[in-house]
């Protein structure tokens, strides 16, 4: 009805937003707010029919949101990733003004919080966490996904317990490498790929290749090395008051790590564990 559509336009009623928003509210009962950022708010929610609990991330499409290309990449990844150790998306609703991402509800919090509250990990506990992280990252790389921001804050635990499952989250800075640019079954080819150039992520976790603006999936393995370092001794391997000094440490990592391994905090750590940190 042209007259009705004209009246809707005249009153500035965002029909698509209202209909989709009503659909979300028909399906889910929203609970307490779990967190809030510049463009997104996360709520606890319950599916009205199944009574299953979820977390719903409500993203407002405003100036604080990631650019359109990054947002499209993140949503595409969320729709296609299904793995035990990766935070999964259950449903996705989108309008020109807003996005509702219905995700698993994770109660354990960030791996960073667990580390701060409970102190450094034993090698046995660290091995279990890292095995799950390696399996998740191997899966992501098999799909051509480079996370680019792996860190303790983007690794969640299903419960506040060191024996619970790990979940890798937050694909806001991730990249998808097209299948025609790389043969993913050839692991040597994957290791050599350096077709990405954007310097995105968290500087303390940057790999040297990211500083040189020529990198690929390898940067995720470097970041896991930084994570393992923190689990074993409770602090970052690369940390400085300026990015210039920080990047100098990263580029000279073999000498820098050699000095760190000589410190007393590493006395109780086995040689195989140190070797894994160095190789990553």
Tab-separated table of C-alpha atoms in Angstrom, residues 57-213:
chain	number	residue	atom	x	y	z
A	57	UNK	CA	24.992	-9.281	22.005
A	58	UNK	CA	23.079	-6.241	20.746
A	59	UNK	CA	25.205	-4.168	18.364
A	60	UNK	CA	24.106	-0.694	17.360
A	61	UNK	CA	25.330	0.305	13.912
A	62	UNK	CA	26.883	3.621	14.880
A	63	UNK	CA	30.222	5.389	14.478
A	64	UNK	CA	31.753	3.323	17.302
A	65	UNK	CA	31.107	0.024	15.522
A	66	UNK	CA	33.812	-1.659	13.442
A	67	UNK	CA	33.861	-0.618	9.799
A	68	UNK	CA	31.375	-2.332	7.456
A	69	UNK	CA	33.936	-4.720	5.953
A	70	UNK	CA	35.213	-5.887	9.367
A	71	UNK	CA	31.661	-6.279	10.661
A	72	UNK	CA	30.660	-8.309	7.601
A	73	UNK	CA	33.711	-10.567	8.089
A	74	UNK	CA	32.910	-11.093	11.774
A	75	UNK	CA	29.274	-11.980	11.058
A	76	UNK	CA	30.257	-14.341	8.250
A	77	UNK	CA	32.682	-16.124	10.601
A	78	UNK	CA	30.090	-16.366	13.385
A	79	UNK	CA	27.598	-17.984	10.979
A	80	UNK	CA	30.060	-20.618	9.771
A	81	UNK	CA	32.179	-21.580	12.786
A	82	UNK	CA	31.100	-24.623	14.834
A	83	UNK	CA	33.690	-26.090	17.167
A	84	UNK	CA	33.780	-27.260	20.762
A	85	UNK	CA	36.495	-24.757	21.706
A	86	UNK	CA	35.160	-21.749	19.785
A	87	UNK	CA	32.312	-19.559	21.052
A	88	UNK	CA	29.394	-20.460	18.786
A	89	UNK	CA	26.587	-18.328	17.421
A	90	UNK	CA	23.093	-19.834	17.751
A	91	UNK	CA	21.079	-17.253	15.809
A	92	UNK	CA	21.666	-13.935	14.083
A	93	UNK	CA	19.214	-11.119	13.411
A	94	UNK	CA	20.163	-8.006	11.450
A	95	UNK	CA	18.550	-4.768	10.330
A	96	UNK	CA	20.074	-1.598	8.828
A	97	UNK	CA	20.342	-0.152	12.366
A	98	UNK	CA	21.068	-3.085	14.665
A	99	UNK	CA	22.444	-6.625	14.987
A	100	UNK	CA	21.399	-9.239	17.563
A	101	UNK	CA	23.915	-12.076	17.991
A	102	UNK	CA	22.561	-14.997	20.033
A	103	UNK	CA	25.543	-16.895	21.481
A	104	UNK	CA	26.425	-19.583	23.993
A	105	UNK	CA	26.218	-18.310	27.559
A	106	UNK	CA	29.680	-18.646	29.089
A	107	UNK	CA	29.824	-18.261	32.872
A	108	UNK	CA	33.508	-18.818	33.609
A	109	UNK	CA	34.762	-15.443	32.415
A	110	UNK	CA	38.058	-14.577	30.758
A	111	UNK	CA	41.147	-16.744	31.094
A	112	UNK	CA	42.893	-13.546	32.284
A	113	UNK	CA	40.588	-13.297	35.320
A	114	UNK	CA	41.132	-16.952	36.212
A	115	UNK	CA	44.910	-16.448	35.981
A	116	UNK	CA	44.797	-13.307	38.159
A	117	UNK	CA	42.572	-14.930	40.794
A	118	UNK	CA	44.319	-18.302	40.984
A	119	UNK	CA	47.934	-17.518	40.086
A	120	UNK	CA	50.154	-19.186	37.508
A	121	UNK	CA	49.232	-22.537	35.999
A	122	UNK	CA	50.991	-25.814	36.578
A	123	UNK	CA	52.432	-27.293	33.402
A	124	UNK	CA	49.724	-29.966	33.459
A	125	UNK	CA	46.920	-27.374	33.626
A	126	UNK	CA	48.616	-25.180	31.023
A	127	UNK	CA	49.011	-28.188	28.704
A	128	UNK	CA	45.280	-28.941	28.876
A	129	UNK	CA	44.305	-25.332	28.099
A	130	UNK	CA	46.839	-25.013	25.296
A	131	UNK	CA	45.758	-28.278	23.668
A	132	UNK	CA	42.218	-26.912	23.410
A	133	UNK	CA	43.532	-23.603	22.043
A	134	UNK	CA	45.665	-25.396	19.418
A	135	UNK	CA	42.698	-27.508	18.307
A	136	UNK	CA	40.510	-24.402	17.979
A	137	UNK	CA	43.124	-22.424	16.041
A	138	UNK	CA	43.872	-25.396	13.767
A	139	UNK	CA	40.144	-25.569	12.984
A	140	UNK	CA	39.935	-21.826	12.273
A	141	UNK	CA	42.983	-21.963	9.990
A	142	UNK	CA	41.449	-24.914	8.116
A	143	UNK	CA	38.595	-22.544	7.192
A	144	UNK	CA	40.977	-19.769	6.130
A	145	UNK	CA	40.285	-17.708	9.273
A	146	UNK	CA	43.145	-15.809	10.921
A	147	UNK	CA	41.977	-14.566	14.333
A	148	UNK	CA	44.620	-11.789	14.711
A	149	UNK	CA	43.696	-10.919	18.300
A	150	UNK	CA	44.284	-14.064	20.351
A	151	UNK	CA	44.962	-13.087	23.964
A	152	UNK	CA	43.892	-14.047	27.481
A	153	UNK	CA	40.926	-11.643	27.306
A	154	UNK	CA	39.563	-13.377	24.179
A	155	UNK	CA	39.773	-16.860	25.674
A	156	UNK	CA	36.844	-17.777	27.916
A	157	UNK	CA	36.231	-20.686	30.275
A	158	UNK	CA	32.820	-22.327	30.401
A	159	UNK	CA	32.917	-22.349	34.225
A	160	UNK	CA	35.079	-20.706	36.903
A	161	UNK	CA	37.188	-23.833	37.085
A	162	UNK	CA	40.568	-24.575	35.526
A	163	UNK	CA	39.310	-27.955	34.352
A	164	UNK	CA	36.440	-26.472	32.294
A	165	UNK	CA	36.492	-26.046	28.503
A	166	UNK	CA	38.138	-23.137	26.733
A	167	UNK	CA	36.227	-21.010	24.225
A	168	UNK	CA	37.967	-18.658	21.796
A	169	UNK	CA	35.860	-15.565	21.094
A	170	UNK	CA	35.781	-12.108	19.463
A	171	UNK	CA	36.356	-12.183	15.703
A	172	UNK	CA	36.093	-8.411	15.305
A	173	UNK	CA	39.661	-8.125	13.970
A	174	UNK	CA	39.790	-11.442	12.119
A	175	UNK	CA	40.607	-11.973	8.461
A	176	UNK	CA	39.297	-14.545	6.009
A	177	UNK	CA	41.740	-15.725	3.365
A	178	UNK	CA	40.004	-16.801	0.183
A	179	UNK	CA	40.354	-20.451	-0.783
A	180	UNK	CA	41.701	-19.531	-4.222
A	181	UNK	CA	44.663	-17.728	-2.619
A	182	UNK	CA	45.884	-20.680	-0.580
A	183	UNK	CA	45.671	-24.456	-0.672
A	184	UNK	CA	44.673	-25.156	2.913
A	185	UNK	CA	45.451	-28.876	2.692
A	186	UNK	CA	49.133	-28.001	2.093
A	187	UNK	CA	50.402	-27.066	5.559
A	188	UNK	CA	53.784	-25.915	4.220
A	189	UNK	CA	51.974	-23.457	1.955
A	190	UNK	CA	49.937	-22.167	4.899
A	191	UNK	CA	53.125	-21.613	6.915
A	192	UNK	CA	54.679	-19.587	4.077
A	193	UNK	CA	51.644	-17.408	3.381
A	194	UNK	CA	52.307	-13.710	4.081
A	195	UNK	CA	49.487	-12.028	2.146
A	196	UNK	CA	47.957	-9.984	4.994
A	197	UNK	CA	49.241	-6.501	5.807
A	198	UNK	CA	46.855	-4.753	8.271
A	199	UNK	CA	48.516	-4.115	11.636
A	200	UNK	CA	45.535	-5.036	13.811
A	201	UNK	CA	45.312	-6.605	17.230
A	202	UNK	CA	46.954	-6.043	20.615
A	203	UNK	CA	50.584	-4.808	20.375
A	204	UNK	CA	51.929	-7.000	23.216
A	205	UNK	CA	50.833	-10.051	21.192
A	206	UNK	CA	52.118	-8.863	17.774
A	207	UNK	CA	54.335	-11.260	15.839
A	208	UNK	CA	57.352	-9.790	13.970
A	209	UNK	CA	55.610	-10.530	10.639
A	210	UNK	CA	52.734	-8.264	11.666
A	211	UNK	CA	55.188	-5.437	12.350
A	212	UNK	CA	56.597	-5.995	8.852
A	213	UNK	CA	53.027	-5.910	7.441
